[in-house]
Short mmCIF file of C-alpha atoms and ligand atoms in Angstrom, two decimals:
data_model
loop_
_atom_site.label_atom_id
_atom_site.label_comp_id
_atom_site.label_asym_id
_atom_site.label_seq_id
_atom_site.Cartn_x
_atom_site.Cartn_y
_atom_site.Cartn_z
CA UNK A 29 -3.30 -101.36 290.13
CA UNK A 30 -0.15 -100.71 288.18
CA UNK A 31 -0.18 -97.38 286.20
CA UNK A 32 2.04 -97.23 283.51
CA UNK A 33 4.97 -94.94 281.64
CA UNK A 34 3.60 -93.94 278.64
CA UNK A 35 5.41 -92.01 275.65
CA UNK A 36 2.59 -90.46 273.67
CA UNK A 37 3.45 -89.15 270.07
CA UNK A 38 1.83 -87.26 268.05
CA UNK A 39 1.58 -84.28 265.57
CA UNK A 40 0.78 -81.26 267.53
CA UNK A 41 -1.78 -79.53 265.09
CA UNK A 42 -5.98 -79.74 265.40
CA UNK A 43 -5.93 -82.27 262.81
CA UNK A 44 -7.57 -85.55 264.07
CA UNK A 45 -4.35 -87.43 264.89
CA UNK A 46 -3.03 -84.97 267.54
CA UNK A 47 -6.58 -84.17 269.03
CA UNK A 48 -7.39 -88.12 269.52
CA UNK A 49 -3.98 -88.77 271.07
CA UNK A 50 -3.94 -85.96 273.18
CA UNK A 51 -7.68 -86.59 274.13
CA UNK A 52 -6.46 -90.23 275.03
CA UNK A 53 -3.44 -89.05 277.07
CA UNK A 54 -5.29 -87.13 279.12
CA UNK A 55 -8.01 -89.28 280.16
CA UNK A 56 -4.84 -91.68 280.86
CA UNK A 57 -3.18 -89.69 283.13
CA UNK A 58 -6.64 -88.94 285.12
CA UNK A 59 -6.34 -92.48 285.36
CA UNK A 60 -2.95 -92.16 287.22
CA UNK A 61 -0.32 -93.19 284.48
CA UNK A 62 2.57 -91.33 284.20
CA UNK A 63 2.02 -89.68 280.87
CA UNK A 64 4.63 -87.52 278.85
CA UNK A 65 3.55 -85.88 275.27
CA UNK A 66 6.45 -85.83 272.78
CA UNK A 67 6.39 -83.78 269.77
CA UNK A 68 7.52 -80.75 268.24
CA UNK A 69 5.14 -78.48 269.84
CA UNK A 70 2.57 -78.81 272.27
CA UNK A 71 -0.59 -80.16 270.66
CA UNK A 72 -3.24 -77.27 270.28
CA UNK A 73 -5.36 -79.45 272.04
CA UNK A 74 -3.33 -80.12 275.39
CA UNK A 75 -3.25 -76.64 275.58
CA UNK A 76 -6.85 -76.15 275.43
CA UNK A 77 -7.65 -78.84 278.28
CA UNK A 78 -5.59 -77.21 281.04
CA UNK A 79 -4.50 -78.72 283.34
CA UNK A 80 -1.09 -79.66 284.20
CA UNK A 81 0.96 -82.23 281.80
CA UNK A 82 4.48 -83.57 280.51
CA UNK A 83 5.55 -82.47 277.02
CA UNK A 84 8.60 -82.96 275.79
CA UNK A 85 9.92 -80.87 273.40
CA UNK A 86 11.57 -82.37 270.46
CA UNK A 87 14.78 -80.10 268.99
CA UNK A 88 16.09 -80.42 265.54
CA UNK A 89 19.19 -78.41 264.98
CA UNK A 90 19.13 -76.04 261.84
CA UNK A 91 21.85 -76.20 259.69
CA UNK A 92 23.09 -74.74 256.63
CA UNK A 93 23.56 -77.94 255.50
CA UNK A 94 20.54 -79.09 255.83
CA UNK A 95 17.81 -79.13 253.34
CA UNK A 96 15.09 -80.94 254.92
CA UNK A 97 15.53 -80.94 259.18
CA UNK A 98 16.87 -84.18 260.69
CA UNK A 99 13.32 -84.66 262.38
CA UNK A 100 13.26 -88.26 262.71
CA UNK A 101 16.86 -88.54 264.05
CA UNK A 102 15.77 -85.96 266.89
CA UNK A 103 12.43 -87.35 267.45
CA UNK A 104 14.67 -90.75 268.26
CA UNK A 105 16.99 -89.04 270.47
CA UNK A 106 14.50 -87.18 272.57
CA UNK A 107 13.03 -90.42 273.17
CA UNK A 108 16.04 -92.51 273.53
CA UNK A 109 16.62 -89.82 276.36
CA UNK A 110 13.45 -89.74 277.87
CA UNK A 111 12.82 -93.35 278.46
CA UNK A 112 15.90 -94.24 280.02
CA UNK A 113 15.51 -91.30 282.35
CA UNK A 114 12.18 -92.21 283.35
CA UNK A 115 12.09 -95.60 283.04
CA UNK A 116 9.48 -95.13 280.05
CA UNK A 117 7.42 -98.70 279.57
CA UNK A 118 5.34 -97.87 276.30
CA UNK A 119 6.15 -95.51 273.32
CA UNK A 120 2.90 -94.80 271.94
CA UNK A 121 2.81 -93.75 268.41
CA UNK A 122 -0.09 -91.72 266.51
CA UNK A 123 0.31 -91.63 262.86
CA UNK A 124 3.13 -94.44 261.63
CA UNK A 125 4.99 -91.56 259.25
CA UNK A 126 8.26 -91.22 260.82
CA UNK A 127 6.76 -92.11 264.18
CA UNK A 128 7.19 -95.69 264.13
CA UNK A 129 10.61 -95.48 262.86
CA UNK A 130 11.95 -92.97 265.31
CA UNK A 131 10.52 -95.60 267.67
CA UNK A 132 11.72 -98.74 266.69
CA UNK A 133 15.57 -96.58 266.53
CA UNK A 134 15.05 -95.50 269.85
CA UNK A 135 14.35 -98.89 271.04
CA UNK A 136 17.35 -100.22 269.53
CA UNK A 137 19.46 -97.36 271.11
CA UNK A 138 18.41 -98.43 274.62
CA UNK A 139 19.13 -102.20 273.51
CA UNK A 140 22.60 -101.23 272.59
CA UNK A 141 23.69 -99.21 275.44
CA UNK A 142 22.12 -102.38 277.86
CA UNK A 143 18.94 -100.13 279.33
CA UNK A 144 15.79 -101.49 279.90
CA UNK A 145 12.98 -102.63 277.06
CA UNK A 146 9.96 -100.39 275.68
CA UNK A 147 6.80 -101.33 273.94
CA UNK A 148 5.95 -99.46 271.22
CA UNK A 149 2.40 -99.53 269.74
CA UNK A 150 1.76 -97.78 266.57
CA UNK A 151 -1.80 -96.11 265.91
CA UNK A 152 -2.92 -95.93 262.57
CA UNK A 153 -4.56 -92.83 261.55
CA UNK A 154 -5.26 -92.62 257.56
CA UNK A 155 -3.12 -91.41 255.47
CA UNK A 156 -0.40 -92.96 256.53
CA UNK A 157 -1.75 -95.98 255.96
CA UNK A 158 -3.93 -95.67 253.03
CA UNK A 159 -2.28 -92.80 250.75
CA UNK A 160 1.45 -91.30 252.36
CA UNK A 161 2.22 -95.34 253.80
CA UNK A 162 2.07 -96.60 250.02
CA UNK A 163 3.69 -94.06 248.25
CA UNK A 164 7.00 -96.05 246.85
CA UNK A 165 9.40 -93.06 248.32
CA UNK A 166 8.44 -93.83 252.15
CA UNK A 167 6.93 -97.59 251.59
CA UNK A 168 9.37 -99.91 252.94
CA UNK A 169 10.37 -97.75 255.78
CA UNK A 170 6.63 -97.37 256.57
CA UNK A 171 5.86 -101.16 256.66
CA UNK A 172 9.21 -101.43 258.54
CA UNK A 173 8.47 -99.42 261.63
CA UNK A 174 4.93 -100.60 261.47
CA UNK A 175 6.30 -104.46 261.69
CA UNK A 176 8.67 -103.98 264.52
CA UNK A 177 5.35 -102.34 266.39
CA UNK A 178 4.68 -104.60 269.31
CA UNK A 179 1.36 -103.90 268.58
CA UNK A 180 -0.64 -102.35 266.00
CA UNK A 181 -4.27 -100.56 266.38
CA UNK A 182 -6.19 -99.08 263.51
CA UNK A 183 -9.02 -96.50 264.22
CA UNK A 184 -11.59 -98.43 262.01
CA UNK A 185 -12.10 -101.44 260.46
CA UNK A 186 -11.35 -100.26 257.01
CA UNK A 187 -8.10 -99.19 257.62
CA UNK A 188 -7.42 -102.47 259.65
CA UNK A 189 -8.47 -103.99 256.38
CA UNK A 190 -6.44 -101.57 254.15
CA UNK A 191 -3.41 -102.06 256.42
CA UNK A 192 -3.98 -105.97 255.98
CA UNK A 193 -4.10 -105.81 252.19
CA UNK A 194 -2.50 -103.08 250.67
CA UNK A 195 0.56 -102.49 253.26
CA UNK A 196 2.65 -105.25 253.75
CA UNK A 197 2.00 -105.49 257.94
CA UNK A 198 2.47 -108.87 259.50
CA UNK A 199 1.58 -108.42 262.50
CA UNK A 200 -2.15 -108.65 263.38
CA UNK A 201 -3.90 -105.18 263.63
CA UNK A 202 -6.56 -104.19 266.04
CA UNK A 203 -9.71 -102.09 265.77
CA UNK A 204 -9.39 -99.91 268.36
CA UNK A 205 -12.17 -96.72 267.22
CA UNK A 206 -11.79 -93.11 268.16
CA UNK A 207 -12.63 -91.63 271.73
CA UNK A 208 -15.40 -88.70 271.93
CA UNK A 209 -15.63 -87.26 275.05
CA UNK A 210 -19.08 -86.84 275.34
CA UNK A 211 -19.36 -84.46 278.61
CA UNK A 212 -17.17 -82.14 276.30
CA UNK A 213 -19.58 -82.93 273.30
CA UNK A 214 -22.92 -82.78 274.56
CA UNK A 215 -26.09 -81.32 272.98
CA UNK A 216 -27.24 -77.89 274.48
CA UNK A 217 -29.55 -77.41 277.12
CA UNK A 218 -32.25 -76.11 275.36
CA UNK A 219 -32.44 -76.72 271.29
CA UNK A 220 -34.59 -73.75 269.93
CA UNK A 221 -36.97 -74.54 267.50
CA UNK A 222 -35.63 -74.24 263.65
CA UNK A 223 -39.02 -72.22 262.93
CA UNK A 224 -38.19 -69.96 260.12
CA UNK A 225 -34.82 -68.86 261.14
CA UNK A 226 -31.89 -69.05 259.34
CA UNK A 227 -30.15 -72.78 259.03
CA UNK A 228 -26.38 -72.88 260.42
CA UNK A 229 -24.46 -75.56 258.14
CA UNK A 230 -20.78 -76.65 259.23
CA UNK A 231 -17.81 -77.91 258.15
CA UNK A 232 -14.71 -78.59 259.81
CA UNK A 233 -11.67 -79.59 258.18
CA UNK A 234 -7.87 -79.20 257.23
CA UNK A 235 -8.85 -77.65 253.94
CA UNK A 236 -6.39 -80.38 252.25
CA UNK A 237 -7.82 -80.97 249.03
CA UNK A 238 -8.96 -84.84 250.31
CA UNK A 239 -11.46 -82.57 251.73
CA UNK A 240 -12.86 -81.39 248.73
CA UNK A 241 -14.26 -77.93 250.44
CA UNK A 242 -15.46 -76.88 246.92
CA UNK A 243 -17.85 -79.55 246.59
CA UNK A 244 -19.35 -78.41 250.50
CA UNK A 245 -19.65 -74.55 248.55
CA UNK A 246 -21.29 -76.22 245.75
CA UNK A 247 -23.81 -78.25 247.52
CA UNK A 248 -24.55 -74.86 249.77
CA UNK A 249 -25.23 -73.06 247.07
CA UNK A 250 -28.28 -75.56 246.09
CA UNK A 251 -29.04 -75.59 249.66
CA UNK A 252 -29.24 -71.88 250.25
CA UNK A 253 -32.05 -71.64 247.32
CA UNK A 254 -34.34 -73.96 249.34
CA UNK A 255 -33.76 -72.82 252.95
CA UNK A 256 -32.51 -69.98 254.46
CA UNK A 257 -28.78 -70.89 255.64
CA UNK A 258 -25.62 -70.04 256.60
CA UNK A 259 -22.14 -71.73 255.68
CA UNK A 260 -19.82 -72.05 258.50
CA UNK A 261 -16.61 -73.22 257.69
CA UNK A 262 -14.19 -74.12 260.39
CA UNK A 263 -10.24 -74.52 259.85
CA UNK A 264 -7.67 -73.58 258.04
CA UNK A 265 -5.56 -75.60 255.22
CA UNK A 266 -4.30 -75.02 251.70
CA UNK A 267 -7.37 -74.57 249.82
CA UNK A 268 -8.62 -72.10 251.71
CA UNK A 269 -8.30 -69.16 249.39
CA UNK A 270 -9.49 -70.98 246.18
CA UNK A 271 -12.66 -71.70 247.97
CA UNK A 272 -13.10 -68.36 248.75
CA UNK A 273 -12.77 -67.56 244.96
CA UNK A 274 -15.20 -69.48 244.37
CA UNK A 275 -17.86 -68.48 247.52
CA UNK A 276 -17.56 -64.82 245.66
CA UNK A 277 -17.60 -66.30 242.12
CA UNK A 278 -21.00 -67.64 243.13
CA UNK A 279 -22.37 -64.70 244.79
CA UNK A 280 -22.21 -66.70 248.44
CA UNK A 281 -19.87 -63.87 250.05
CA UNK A 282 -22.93 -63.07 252.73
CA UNK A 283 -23.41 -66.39 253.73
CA UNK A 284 -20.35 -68.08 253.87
CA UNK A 285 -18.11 -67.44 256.53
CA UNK A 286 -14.57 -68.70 257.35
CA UNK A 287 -13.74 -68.89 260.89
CA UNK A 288 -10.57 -70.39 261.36
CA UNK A 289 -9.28 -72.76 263.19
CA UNK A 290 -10.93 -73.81 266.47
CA UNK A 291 -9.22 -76.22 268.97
CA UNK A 292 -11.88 -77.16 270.58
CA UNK A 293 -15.11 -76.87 268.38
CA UNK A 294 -18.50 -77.86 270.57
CA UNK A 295 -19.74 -74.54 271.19
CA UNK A 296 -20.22 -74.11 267.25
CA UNK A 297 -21.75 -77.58 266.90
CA UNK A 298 -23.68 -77.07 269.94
CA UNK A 299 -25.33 -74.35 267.77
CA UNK A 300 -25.17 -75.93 264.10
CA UNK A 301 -28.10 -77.36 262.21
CA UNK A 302 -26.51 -79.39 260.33
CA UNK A 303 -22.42 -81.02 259.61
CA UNK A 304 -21.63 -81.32 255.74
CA UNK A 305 -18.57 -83.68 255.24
CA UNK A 306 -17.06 -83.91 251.53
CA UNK A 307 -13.94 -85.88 251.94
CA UNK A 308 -12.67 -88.06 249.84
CA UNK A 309 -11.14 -90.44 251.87
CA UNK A 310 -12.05 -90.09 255.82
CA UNK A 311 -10.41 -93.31 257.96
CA UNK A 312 -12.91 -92.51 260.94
CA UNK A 313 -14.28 -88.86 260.49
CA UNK A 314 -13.86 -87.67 264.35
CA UNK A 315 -15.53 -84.24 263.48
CA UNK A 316 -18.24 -86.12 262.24
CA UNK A 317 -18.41 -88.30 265.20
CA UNK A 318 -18.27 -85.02 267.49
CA UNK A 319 -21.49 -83.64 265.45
CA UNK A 320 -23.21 -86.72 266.26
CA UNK A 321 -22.42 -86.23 270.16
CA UNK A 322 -23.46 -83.02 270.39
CA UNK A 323 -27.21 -84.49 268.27
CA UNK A 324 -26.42 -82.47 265.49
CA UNK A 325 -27.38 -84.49 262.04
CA UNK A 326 -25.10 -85.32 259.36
CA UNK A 327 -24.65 -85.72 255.80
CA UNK A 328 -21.04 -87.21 255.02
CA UNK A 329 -19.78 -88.81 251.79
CA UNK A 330 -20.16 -92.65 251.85
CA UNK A 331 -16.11 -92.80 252.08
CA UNK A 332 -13.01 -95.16 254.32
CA UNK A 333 -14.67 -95.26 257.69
CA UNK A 334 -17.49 -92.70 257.77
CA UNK A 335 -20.33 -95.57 257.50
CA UNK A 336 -18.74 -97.21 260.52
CA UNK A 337 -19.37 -94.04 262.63
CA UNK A 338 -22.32 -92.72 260.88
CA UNK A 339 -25.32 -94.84 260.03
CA UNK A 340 -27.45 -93.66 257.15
CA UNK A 341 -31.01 -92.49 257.13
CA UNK A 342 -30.57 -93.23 261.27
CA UNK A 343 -28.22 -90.32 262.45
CA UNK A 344 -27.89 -88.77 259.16
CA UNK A 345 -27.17 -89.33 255.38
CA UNK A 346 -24.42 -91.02 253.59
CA UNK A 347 -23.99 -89.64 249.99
CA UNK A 348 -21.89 -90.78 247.01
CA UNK A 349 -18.35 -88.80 246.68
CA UNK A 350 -18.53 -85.86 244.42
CA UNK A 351 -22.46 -86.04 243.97
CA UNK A 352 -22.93 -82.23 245.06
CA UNK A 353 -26.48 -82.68 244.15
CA UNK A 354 -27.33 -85.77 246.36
CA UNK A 355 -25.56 -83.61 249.50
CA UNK A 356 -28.04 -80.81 248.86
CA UNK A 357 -31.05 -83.51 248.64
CA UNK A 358 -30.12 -84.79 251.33
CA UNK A 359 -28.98 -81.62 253.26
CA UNK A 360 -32.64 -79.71 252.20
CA UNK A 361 -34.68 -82.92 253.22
CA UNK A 362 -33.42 -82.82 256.45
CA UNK A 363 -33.52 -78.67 257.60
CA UNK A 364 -36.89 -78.76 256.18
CA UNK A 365 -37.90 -80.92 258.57
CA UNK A 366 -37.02 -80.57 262.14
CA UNK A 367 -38.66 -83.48 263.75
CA UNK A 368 -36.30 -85.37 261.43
CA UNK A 369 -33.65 -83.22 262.34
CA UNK A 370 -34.34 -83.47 265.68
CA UNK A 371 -34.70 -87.63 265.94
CA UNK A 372 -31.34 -88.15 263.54
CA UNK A 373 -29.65 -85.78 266.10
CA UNK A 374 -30.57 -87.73 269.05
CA UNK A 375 -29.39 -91.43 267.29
CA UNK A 376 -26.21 -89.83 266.36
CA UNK A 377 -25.37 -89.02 270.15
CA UNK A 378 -27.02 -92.41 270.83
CA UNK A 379 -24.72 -94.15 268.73
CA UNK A 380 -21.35 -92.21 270.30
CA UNK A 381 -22.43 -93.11 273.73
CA UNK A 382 -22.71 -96.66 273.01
CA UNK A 383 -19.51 -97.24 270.65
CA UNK A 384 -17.24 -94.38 270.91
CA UNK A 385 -17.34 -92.64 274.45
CA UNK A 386 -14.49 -91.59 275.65
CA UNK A 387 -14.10 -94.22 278.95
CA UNK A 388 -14.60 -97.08 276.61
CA UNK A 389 -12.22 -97.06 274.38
CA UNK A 390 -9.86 -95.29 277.11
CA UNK A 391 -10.24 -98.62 278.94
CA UNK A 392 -9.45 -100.61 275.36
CA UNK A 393 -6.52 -98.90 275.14
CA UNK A 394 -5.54 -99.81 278.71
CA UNK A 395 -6.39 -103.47 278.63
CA UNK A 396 -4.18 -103.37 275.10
CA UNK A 397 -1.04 -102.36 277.77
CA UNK A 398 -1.78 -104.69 279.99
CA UNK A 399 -1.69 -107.44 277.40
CA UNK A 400 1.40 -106.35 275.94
CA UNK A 401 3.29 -105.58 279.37
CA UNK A 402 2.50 -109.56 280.09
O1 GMT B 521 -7.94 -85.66 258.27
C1 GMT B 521 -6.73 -85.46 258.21
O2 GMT B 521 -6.15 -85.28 257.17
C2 GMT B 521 -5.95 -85.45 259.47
C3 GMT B 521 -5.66 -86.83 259.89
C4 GMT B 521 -4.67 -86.82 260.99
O3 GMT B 521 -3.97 -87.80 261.08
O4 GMT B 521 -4.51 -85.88 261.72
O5 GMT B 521 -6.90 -87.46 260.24
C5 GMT B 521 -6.98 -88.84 260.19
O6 GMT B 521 -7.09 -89.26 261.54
C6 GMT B 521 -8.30 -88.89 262.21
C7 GMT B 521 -8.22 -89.39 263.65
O7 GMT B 521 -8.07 -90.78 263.69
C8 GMT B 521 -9.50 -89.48 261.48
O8 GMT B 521 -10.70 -89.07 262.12
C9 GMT B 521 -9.50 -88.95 260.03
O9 GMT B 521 -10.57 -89.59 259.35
C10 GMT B 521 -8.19 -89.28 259.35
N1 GMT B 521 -8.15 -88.61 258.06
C11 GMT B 521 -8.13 -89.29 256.89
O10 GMT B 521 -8.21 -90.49 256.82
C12 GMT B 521 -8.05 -88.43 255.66
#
């Protein structure tokens, strides 16, 4: 078998780009390619998995000068640098924005000074496909890097289609869906029975306002009226403090609780009830699709790629966008009633074994390098 050089890229923080690529790198490496993480700081996630790994630390220079750091010059140079020293056969790219650039420039630095030739596949996330990708300020440069991709994946089939139509790509884009590793994200051993006691709701987000966190306190405060529960909220992001405004403006203080953010979160799913997702616009929805593994039921806004991962009335609900009301329908139907609780659960984990465990789309990814090393 012939393992491969692989530049992974990536954002380092726990949002959903960094956590799938460094989830993917690592089960590549186990595999016995020669893996090396580039980014500016080592993804919360790597960290998390132990283990040993190659990161490579990308340096921007501060300068007076400068007003905004030179981030995609460095990110070009450190990888300009690393693949002719280790004969590097695949840059890797998660999230196009200034990832595929930085690529395609480091490609064309080897070209120049007569090195060898690297593949570079960009991974579409979201955003910077479907909102940052079409803004008119980073547009062209988006669909540029995208193009000069030797290949393109997508981590659903609406953003493959949003790609297709609204961004000006090409080049033909594959579906290539998130991994869950389902040892990781596994149900507990023993479920106890919902009984009486209090119900443990979750949400687990960026707190960027796509996420729409007030709508989640606003649905929970319908909820908590009909069953006795408890608002976990899991994260940290921008809009963190005005939704804490508003859990004391309600009167919610006792039974909402902010944890912060958690790298790795199955232990708190492992022991949730239920997973409310608000978003507005959700490309795949991986915490959703974590939930699911570890049979916890969901209710999610019908939004992007959610109904691709989540398949309503079977492994939880899918409710219109804003509709607070709906979510706490939804949200009450389902704690009141554990044996639908329990079956929903049990779909949901179904469902990730079949289309989204980890080995699977690990070995998509793999048969995509082979194809483009031919
Ligand atoms: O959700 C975010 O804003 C973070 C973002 C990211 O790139 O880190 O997440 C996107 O990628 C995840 C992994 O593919 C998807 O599960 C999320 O749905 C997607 N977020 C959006 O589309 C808003």
């Amino acid at each position: 078998m012939t393992e491969f050089r692989v530049a992974i890229v990536c954002y380092p923080s726990v949002g959903g780009s960094g956590v799938v690529a460094t989830e993917l790198g690592m089960a590549l490496a186990r595999r016995g390619h020669d893996i090396h993480f580039v980014s500016y700081d080592v993804p919360r996630r790597l960290e998390s998995l132990g283990g040993r790994f190659k990161f490579h630390h990308v340096d921007v220079p501060l300068y007076p000068l400068f007003r905004f750091e030179p981030y995609i010059l460095a990110l070009a140079t450190t990888l300009y640098e690393l693949a002719a020293e280790n004969c590097i056969d695949i840059i890797h790219v998660h999230y196009a924005i200034p990832h595929s650039a930085a690529a395609y420039l480091a490609r064309q630095m080897l070209h120049e000074n007569h090195k060898h030739d690297v593949k570079i596949i960009t991974t579409l996330h979201g955003t910077d496909a479907d909102l940052l990708g079409q803004m008119p300020s980073l547009r062209a440069a988006t669909e540029f890097g995208v193009n000069k991709s030797d290949a393109v994946t997508a981590v659903s089939e609406y953003l493959r289609r949003v790609t297709v139509e609204e961004l000006n790509v090409k080049r033909p884009v594959e579906v290539i869906y998130n991994p869950i590793d389902t040892q990781v994200y596994r149900p507990p051993e023993n479920r106890p029975a919902a009984g009486s006691q209090v119900r443990r709701i979750v949400h687990i987000s960026n707190f960027r306002p796509v996420k729409r966190i007030q709508d989640a306190i606003k649905a929970f405060d319908l909820i908590c009226h009909a069953v006795p529960a408890r608002l976990l909220f899991v994260g940290k992001g921008p809009d963190q403090s005005t939704a804490e405004m508003l859990v004391e403006r309600l009167g919610l203080s006792d039974c909402v609780e902010f944890l912060g953010a958690v790298v790795q979160p199955d232990d708190i799913l492992r022991r949730a009830d239920l997973l409310l997702s608000t978003s507005e616009r959700e490309s795949f929805g991986l915490t959703i699709a974590e939930a699911m593994a570890c049979e916890v039921p969901v209710v999610a806004t019908n939004v992007g790629g959610v109904p691709e991962v989540l398949e309503d009335g079977i492994s939880g609900r899918l409710v219109p966008l804003g509709c607070v009301q709906s979510m706490a329908e939804a949200a009450i139907e389902i704690l009141r009633d554990p044996q639908k609780a329990q079956a929903m659960g049990q779909a949901g984990r179904k469902r990730i074994l079949e289309r989204f465990d980890q080995e699977k789309i690990v070995q998509q990814y793999e048969d995509l390098y082979w194809r483009m090393m031919e």
